[in-house]
GROMACS .gro file of C-alpha atoms in nm:
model
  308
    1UNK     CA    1 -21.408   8.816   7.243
    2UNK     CA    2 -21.300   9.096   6.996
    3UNK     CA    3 -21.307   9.038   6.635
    4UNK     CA    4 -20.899   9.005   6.664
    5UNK     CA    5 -20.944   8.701   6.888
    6UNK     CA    6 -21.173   8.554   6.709
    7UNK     CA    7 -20.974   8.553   6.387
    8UNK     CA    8 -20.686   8.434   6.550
    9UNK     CA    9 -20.939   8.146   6.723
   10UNK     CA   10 -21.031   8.091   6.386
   11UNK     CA   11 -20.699   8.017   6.255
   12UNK     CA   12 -20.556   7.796   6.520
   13UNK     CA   13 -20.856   7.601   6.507
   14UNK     CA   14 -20.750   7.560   6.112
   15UNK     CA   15 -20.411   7.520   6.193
   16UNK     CA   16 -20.486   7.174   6.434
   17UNK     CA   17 -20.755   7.078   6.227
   18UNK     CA   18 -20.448   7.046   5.898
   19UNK     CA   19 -20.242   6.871   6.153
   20UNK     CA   20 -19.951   7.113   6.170
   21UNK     CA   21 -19.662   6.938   6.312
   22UNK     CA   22 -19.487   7.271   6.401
   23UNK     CA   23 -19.621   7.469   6.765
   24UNK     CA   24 -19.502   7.776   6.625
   25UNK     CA   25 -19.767   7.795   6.404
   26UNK     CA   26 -20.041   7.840   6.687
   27UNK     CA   27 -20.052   8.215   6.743
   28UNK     CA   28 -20.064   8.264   7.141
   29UNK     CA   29 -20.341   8.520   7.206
   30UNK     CA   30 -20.196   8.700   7.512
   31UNK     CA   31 -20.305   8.991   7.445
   32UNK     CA   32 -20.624   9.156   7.355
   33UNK     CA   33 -20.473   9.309   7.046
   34UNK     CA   34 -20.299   8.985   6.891
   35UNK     CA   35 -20.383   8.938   6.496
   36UNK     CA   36 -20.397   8.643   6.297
   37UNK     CA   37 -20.072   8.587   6.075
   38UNK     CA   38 -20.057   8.814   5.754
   39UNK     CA   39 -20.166   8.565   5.456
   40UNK     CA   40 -20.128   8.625   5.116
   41UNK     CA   41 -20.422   8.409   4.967
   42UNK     CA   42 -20.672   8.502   5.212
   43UNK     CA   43 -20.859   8.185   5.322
   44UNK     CA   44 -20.633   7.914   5.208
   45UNK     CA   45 -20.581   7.661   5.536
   46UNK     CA   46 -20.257   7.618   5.682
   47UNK     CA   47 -20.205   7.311   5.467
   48UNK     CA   48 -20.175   7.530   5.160
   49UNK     CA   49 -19.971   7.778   5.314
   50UNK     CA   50 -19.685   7.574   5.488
   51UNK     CA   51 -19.505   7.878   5.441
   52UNK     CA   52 -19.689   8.054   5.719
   53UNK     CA   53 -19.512   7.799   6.011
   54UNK     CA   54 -19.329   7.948   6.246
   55UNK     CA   55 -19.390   8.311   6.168
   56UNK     CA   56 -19.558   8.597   6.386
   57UNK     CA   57 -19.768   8.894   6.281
   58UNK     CA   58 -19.567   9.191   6.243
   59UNK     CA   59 -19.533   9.475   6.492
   60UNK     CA   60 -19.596   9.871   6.480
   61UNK     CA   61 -19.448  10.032   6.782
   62UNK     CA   62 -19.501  10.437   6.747
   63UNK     CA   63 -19.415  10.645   7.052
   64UNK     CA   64 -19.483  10.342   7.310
   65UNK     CA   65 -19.821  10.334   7.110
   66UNK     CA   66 -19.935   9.948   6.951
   67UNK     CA   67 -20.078  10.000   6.641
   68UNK     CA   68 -20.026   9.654   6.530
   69UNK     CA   69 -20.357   9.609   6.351
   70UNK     CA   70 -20.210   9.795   6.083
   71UNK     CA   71 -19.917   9.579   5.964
   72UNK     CA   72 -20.002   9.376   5.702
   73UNK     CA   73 -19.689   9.151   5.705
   74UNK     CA   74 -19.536   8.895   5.956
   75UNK     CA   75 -19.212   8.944   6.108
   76UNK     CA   76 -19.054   8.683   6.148
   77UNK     CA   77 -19.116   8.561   5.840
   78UNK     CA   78 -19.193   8.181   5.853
   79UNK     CA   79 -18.925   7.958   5.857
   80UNK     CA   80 -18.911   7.843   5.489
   81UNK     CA   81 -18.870   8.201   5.393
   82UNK     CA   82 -18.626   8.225   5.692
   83UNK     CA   83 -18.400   7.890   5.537
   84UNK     CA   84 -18.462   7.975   5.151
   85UNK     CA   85 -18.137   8.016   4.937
   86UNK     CA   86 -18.198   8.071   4.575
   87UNK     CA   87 -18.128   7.899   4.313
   88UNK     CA   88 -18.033   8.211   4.118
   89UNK     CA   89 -17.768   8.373   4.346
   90UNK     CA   90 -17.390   8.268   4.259
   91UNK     CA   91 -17.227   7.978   4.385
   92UNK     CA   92 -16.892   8.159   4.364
   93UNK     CA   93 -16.906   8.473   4.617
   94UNK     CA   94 -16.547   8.583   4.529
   95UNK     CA   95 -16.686   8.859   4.266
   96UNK     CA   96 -16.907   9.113   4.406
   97UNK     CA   97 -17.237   9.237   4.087
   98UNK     CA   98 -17.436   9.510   4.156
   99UNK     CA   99 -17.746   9.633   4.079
  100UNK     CA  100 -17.804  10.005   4.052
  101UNK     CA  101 -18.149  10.152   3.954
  102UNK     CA  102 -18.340  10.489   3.892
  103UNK     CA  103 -18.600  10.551   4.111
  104UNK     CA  104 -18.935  10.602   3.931
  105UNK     CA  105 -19.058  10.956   3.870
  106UNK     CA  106 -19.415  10.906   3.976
  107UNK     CA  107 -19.570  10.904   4.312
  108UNK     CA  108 -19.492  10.740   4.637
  109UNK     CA  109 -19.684  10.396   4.542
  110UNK     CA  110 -19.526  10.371   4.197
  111UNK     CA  111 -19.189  10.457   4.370
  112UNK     CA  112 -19.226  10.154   4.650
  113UNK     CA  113 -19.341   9.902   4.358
  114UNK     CA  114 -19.007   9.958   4.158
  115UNK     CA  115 -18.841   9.948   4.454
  116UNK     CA  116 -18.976   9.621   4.531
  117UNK     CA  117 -18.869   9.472   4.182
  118UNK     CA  118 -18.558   9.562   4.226
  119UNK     CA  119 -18.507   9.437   4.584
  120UNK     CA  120 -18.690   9.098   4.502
  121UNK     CA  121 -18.459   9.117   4.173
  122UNK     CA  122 -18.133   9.158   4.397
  123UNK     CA  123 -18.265   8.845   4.663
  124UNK     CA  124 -18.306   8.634   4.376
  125UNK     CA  125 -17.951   8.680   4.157
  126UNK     CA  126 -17.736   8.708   4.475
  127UNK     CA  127 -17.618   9.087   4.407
  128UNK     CA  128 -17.511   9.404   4.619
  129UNK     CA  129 -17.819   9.633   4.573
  130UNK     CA  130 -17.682   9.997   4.563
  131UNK     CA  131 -17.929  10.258   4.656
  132UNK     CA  132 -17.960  10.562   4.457
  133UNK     CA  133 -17.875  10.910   4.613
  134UNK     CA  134 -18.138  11.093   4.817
  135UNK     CA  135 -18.343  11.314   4.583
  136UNK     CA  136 -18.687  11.468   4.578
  137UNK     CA  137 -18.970  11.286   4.555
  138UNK     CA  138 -19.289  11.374   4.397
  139UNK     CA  139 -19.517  11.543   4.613
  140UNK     CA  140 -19.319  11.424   4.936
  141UNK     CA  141 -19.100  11.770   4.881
  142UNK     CA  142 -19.222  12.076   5.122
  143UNK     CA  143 -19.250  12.323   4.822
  144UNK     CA  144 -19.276  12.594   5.116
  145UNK     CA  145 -18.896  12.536   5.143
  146UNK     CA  146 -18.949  12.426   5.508
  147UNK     CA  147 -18.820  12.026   5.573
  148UNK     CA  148 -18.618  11.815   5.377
  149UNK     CA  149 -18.610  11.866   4.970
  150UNK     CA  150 -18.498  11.513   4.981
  151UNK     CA  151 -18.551  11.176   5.075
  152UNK     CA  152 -18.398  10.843   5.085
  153UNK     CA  153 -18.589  10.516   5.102
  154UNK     CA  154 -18.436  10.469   5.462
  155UNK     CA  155 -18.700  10.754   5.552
  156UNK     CA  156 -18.966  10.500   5.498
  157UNK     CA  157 -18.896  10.187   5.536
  158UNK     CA  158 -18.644   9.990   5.774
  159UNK     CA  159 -18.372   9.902   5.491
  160UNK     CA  160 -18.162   9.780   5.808
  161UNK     CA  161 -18.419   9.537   5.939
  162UNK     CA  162 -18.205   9.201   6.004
  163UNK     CA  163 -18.414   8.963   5.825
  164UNK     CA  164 -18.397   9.204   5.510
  165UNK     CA  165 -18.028   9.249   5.516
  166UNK     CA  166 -17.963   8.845   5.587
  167UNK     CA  167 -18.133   8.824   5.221
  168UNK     CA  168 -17.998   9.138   5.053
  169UNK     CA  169 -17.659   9.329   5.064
  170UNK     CA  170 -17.728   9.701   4.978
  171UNK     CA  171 -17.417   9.994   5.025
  172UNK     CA  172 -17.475  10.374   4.956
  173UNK     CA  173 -17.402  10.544   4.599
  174UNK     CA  174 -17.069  10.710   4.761
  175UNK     CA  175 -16.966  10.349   4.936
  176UNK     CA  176 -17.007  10.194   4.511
  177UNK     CA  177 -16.758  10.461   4.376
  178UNK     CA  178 -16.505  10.450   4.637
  179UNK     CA  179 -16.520  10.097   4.607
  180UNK     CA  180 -16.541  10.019   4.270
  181UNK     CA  181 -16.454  10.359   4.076
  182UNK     CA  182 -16.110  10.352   4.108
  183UNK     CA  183 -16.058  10.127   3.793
  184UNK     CA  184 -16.217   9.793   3.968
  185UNK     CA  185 -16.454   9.778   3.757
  186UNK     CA  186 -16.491  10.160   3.591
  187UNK     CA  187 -16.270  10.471   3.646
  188UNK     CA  188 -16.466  10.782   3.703
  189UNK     CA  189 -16.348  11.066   3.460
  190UNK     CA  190 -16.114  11.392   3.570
  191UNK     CA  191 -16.211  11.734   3.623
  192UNK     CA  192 -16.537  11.854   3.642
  193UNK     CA  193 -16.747  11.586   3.493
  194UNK     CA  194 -16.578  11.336   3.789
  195UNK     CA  195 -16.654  11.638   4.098
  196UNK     CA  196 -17.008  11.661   3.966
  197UNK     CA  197 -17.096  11.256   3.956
  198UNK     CA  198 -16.943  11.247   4.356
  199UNK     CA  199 -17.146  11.537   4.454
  200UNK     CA  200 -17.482  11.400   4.305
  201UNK     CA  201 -17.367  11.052   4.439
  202UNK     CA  202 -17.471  11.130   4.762
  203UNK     CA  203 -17.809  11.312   4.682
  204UNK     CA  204 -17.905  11.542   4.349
  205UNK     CA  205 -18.193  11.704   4.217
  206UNK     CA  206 -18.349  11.681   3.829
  207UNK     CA  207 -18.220  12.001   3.738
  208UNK     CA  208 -17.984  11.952   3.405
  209UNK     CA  209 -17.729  12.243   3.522
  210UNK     CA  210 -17.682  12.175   3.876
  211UNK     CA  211 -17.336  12.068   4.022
  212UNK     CA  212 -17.556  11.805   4.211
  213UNK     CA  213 -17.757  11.705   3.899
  214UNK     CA  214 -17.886  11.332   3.867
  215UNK     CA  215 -17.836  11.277   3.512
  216UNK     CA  216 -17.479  11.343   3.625
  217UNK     CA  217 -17.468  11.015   3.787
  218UNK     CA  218 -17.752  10.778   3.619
  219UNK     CA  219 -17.501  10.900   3.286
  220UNK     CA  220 -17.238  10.772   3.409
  221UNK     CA  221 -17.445  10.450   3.504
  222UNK     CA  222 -17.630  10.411   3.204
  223UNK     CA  223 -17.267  10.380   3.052
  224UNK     CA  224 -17.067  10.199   3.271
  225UNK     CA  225 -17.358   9.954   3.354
  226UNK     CA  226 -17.573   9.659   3.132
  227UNK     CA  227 -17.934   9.889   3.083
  228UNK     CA  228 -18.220   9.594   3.053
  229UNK     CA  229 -18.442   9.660   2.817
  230UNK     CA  230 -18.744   9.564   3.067
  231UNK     CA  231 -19.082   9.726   3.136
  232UNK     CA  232 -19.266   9.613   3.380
  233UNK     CA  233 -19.578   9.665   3.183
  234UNK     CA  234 -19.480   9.530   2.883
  235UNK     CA  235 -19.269   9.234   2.960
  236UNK     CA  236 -19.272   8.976   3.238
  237UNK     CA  237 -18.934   8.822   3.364
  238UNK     CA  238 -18.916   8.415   3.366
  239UNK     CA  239 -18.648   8.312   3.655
  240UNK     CA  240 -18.595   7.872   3.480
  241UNK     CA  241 -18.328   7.715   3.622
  242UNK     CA  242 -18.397   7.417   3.424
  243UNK     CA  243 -18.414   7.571   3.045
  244UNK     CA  244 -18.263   7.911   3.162
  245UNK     CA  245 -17.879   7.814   3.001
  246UNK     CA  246 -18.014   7.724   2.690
  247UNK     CA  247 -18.079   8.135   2.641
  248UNK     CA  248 -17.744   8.175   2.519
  249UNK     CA  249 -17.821   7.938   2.189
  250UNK     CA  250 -18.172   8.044   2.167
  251UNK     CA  251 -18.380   8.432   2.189
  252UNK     CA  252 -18.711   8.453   2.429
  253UNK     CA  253 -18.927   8.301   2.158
  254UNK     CA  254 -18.724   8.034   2.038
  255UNK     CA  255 -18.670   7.916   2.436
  256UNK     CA  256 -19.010   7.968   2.494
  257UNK     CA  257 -19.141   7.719   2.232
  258UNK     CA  258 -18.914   7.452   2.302
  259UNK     CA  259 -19.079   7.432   2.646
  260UNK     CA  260 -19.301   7.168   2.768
  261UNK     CA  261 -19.703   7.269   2.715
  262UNK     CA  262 -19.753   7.237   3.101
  263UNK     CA  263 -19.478   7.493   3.129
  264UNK     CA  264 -19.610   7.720   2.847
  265UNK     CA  265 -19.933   7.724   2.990
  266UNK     CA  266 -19.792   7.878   3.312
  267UNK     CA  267 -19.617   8.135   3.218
  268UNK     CA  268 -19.854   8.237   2.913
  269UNK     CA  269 -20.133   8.238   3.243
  270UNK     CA  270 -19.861   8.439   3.460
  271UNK     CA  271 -19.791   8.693   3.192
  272UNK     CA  272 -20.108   8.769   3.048
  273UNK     CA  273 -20.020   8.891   2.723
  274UNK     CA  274 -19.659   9.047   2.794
  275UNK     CA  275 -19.349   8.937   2.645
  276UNK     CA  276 -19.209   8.672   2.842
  277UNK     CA  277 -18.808   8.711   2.939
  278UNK     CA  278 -18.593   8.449   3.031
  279UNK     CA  279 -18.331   8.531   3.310
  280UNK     CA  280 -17.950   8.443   3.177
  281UNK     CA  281 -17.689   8.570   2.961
  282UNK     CA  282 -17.589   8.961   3.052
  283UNK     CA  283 -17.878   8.945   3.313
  284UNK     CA  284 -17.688   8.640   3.505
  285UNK     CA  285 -17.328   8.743   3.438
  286UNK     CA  286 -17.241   9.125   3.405
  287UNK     CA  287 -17.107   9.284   3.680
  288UNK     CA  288 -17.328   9.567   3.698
  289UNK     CA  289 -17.727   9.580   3.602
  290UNK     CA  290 -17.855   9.947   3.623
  291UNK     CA  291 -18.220   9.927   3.599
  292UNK     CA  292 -18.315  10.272   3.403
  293UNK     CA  293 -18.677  10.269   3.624
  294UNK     CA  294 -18.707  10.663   3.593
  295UNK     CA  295 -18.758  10.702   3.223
  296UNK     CA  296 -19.081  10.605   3.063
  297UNK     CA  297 -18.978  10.331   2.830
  298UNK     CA  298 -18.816  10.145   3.126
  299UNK     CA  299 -19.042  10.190   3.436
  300UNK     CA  300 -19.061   9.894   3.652
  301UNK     CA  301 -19.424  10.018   3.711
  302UNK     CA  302 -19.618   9.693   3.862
  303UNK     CA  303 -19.630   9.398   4.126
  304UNK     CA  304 -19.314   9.267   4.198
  305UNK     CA  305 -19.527   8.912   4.188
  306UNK     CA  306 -19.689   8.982   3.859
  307UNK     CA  307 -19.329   9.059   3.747
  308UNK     CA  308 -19.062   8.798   3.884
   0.00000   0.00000   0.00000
């Protein structure tokens, strides 16, 4: 018995001991390489984490090669992730809001985390995600001029993986224009300024005078679009459905203190000194957010769970 088998022993033996009513939870062990189900409280039994039934431990196939030990998710999900509809997405589907964002300027790891804010932000309100244009990223760029000069998230991670696209819509830069820049809902401008924010829609570079430049597009976005003034560092979005429409009669402070100690308690404890923000008003109802993640005083650098 490997150390893989005896986790997974391990587990089951939790699972029937909390009385799971579901079969799905038991993982079947039929092969010597089968891993217990990705948790995200290590150690909690499966009667804390009901949220674990019916999902699998996820999969890394590589050249006919199993390197499954190395996933550290589940796929499927389990099934109350599966069902979930939130609260937060639009009852009315017959308007289309999107959310367009900057990628962060930093590193691979601080890239993924705003990228993970944004996509968790984009599950939750029920809107198109629109993914910026390919572009370099630090220190992923062959600066020997030999490979690609730039990258798209779909060179990373599977951004067409079912499960991900039953929960969030996302469309290229170019798809957003043609769709919506033909005075829908902006009207891109004539002449050259217009050529250059098509070219750089597809992918640009951070160099001010180039005809593919990206401040040629995020401009136009910053302008056309509702900027949050959000920091991931700073600030901590609150998602209430309860107290949430009282934010257009009262600011963040006001709404805060009018909430129940219990309540107060939580999301002083889930903050931990940031500025709590209430989701509503332009955040609920404009038709396009642009998250401005690649400048400094907006960087959605942290957690998407110590975030949303």
């Amino acid at each position: 018995e490997n150390r893989w088998e005896r986790l997974v022993n391990e587990l089951n033996k939790d699972i029937v001991q909390h009385g799971s009513s579901n079969d799905n939870a038991i993982l079947q062990s039929n092969t010597d390489h089968s891993l217990p189900l990705a948790r995200g409280v290590a150690g909690l039994p499966m009667s804390q984490t009901p949220a674990l039934i019916g999902a699998r431990h996820g999969s890394i196939q590589c050249e006919n090669e199993n390197y499954d030990d190395l996933a550290y998710w589940n796929d499927p999900q389990g099934e109350l992730d599966v069902d979930f509809v939130s609260p937060f997405a639009p009852s009315d589907t017959s308007e289309t809001k999107y959310i367009t964002f900057e990628p962060d300027r930093g590193g691979w790891n601080n890239i993924r985390m705003a990228l993970e804010i944004v996509l968790v932000f984009a599950a939750a309100t029920g809107r198109t995600l629109v993914l910026p244009p390919n572009t370099p990223f630090y220190r992923l760029t062959d600066q020997r001029g030999k490979g690609a000069k730039h990258h798209g998230f779909a060179d990373f991670l599977d951004l067409e993986h079912p499960a991900l696209r039953d929960k969030v819509k996302m469309i290229s830069m170019t798809e957003f224009l043609e769709r919506e820049g033909g005075g829908k809902m902006f009207t891109l401008p004539s002449g050259t300024d217009g050529e250059m924010i098509k070219n750089s829609a597809d992918h640009c570079f951070y160099i001010t005078k180039s005809n593919y430049s990206c401040e040629s597009i995020y401009n136009f976005l910053r302008k056309e679009g509702f900027v949050p003034e959000l920091q991931a560092g700073h600030d901590c979005l609150i998602f209430d459905k309860e107290h949430g429409a009282a934010k257009a009669e009262y600011n963040d402070r006001e709404l805060f203190d009018l909430l129940p100690e219990t309540e107060q308690e939580q999301i002083s404890k889930f903050c931990k000194g940031r500025k709590a923000i209430f989701f509503g008003t332009e955040l609920e109802t404009v038709p396009l957010i642009h998250f401005q993640g690649g400048e400094k005083e907006h960087r959605l650098l942290n957690h998407f769970y110590t975030f949303l």
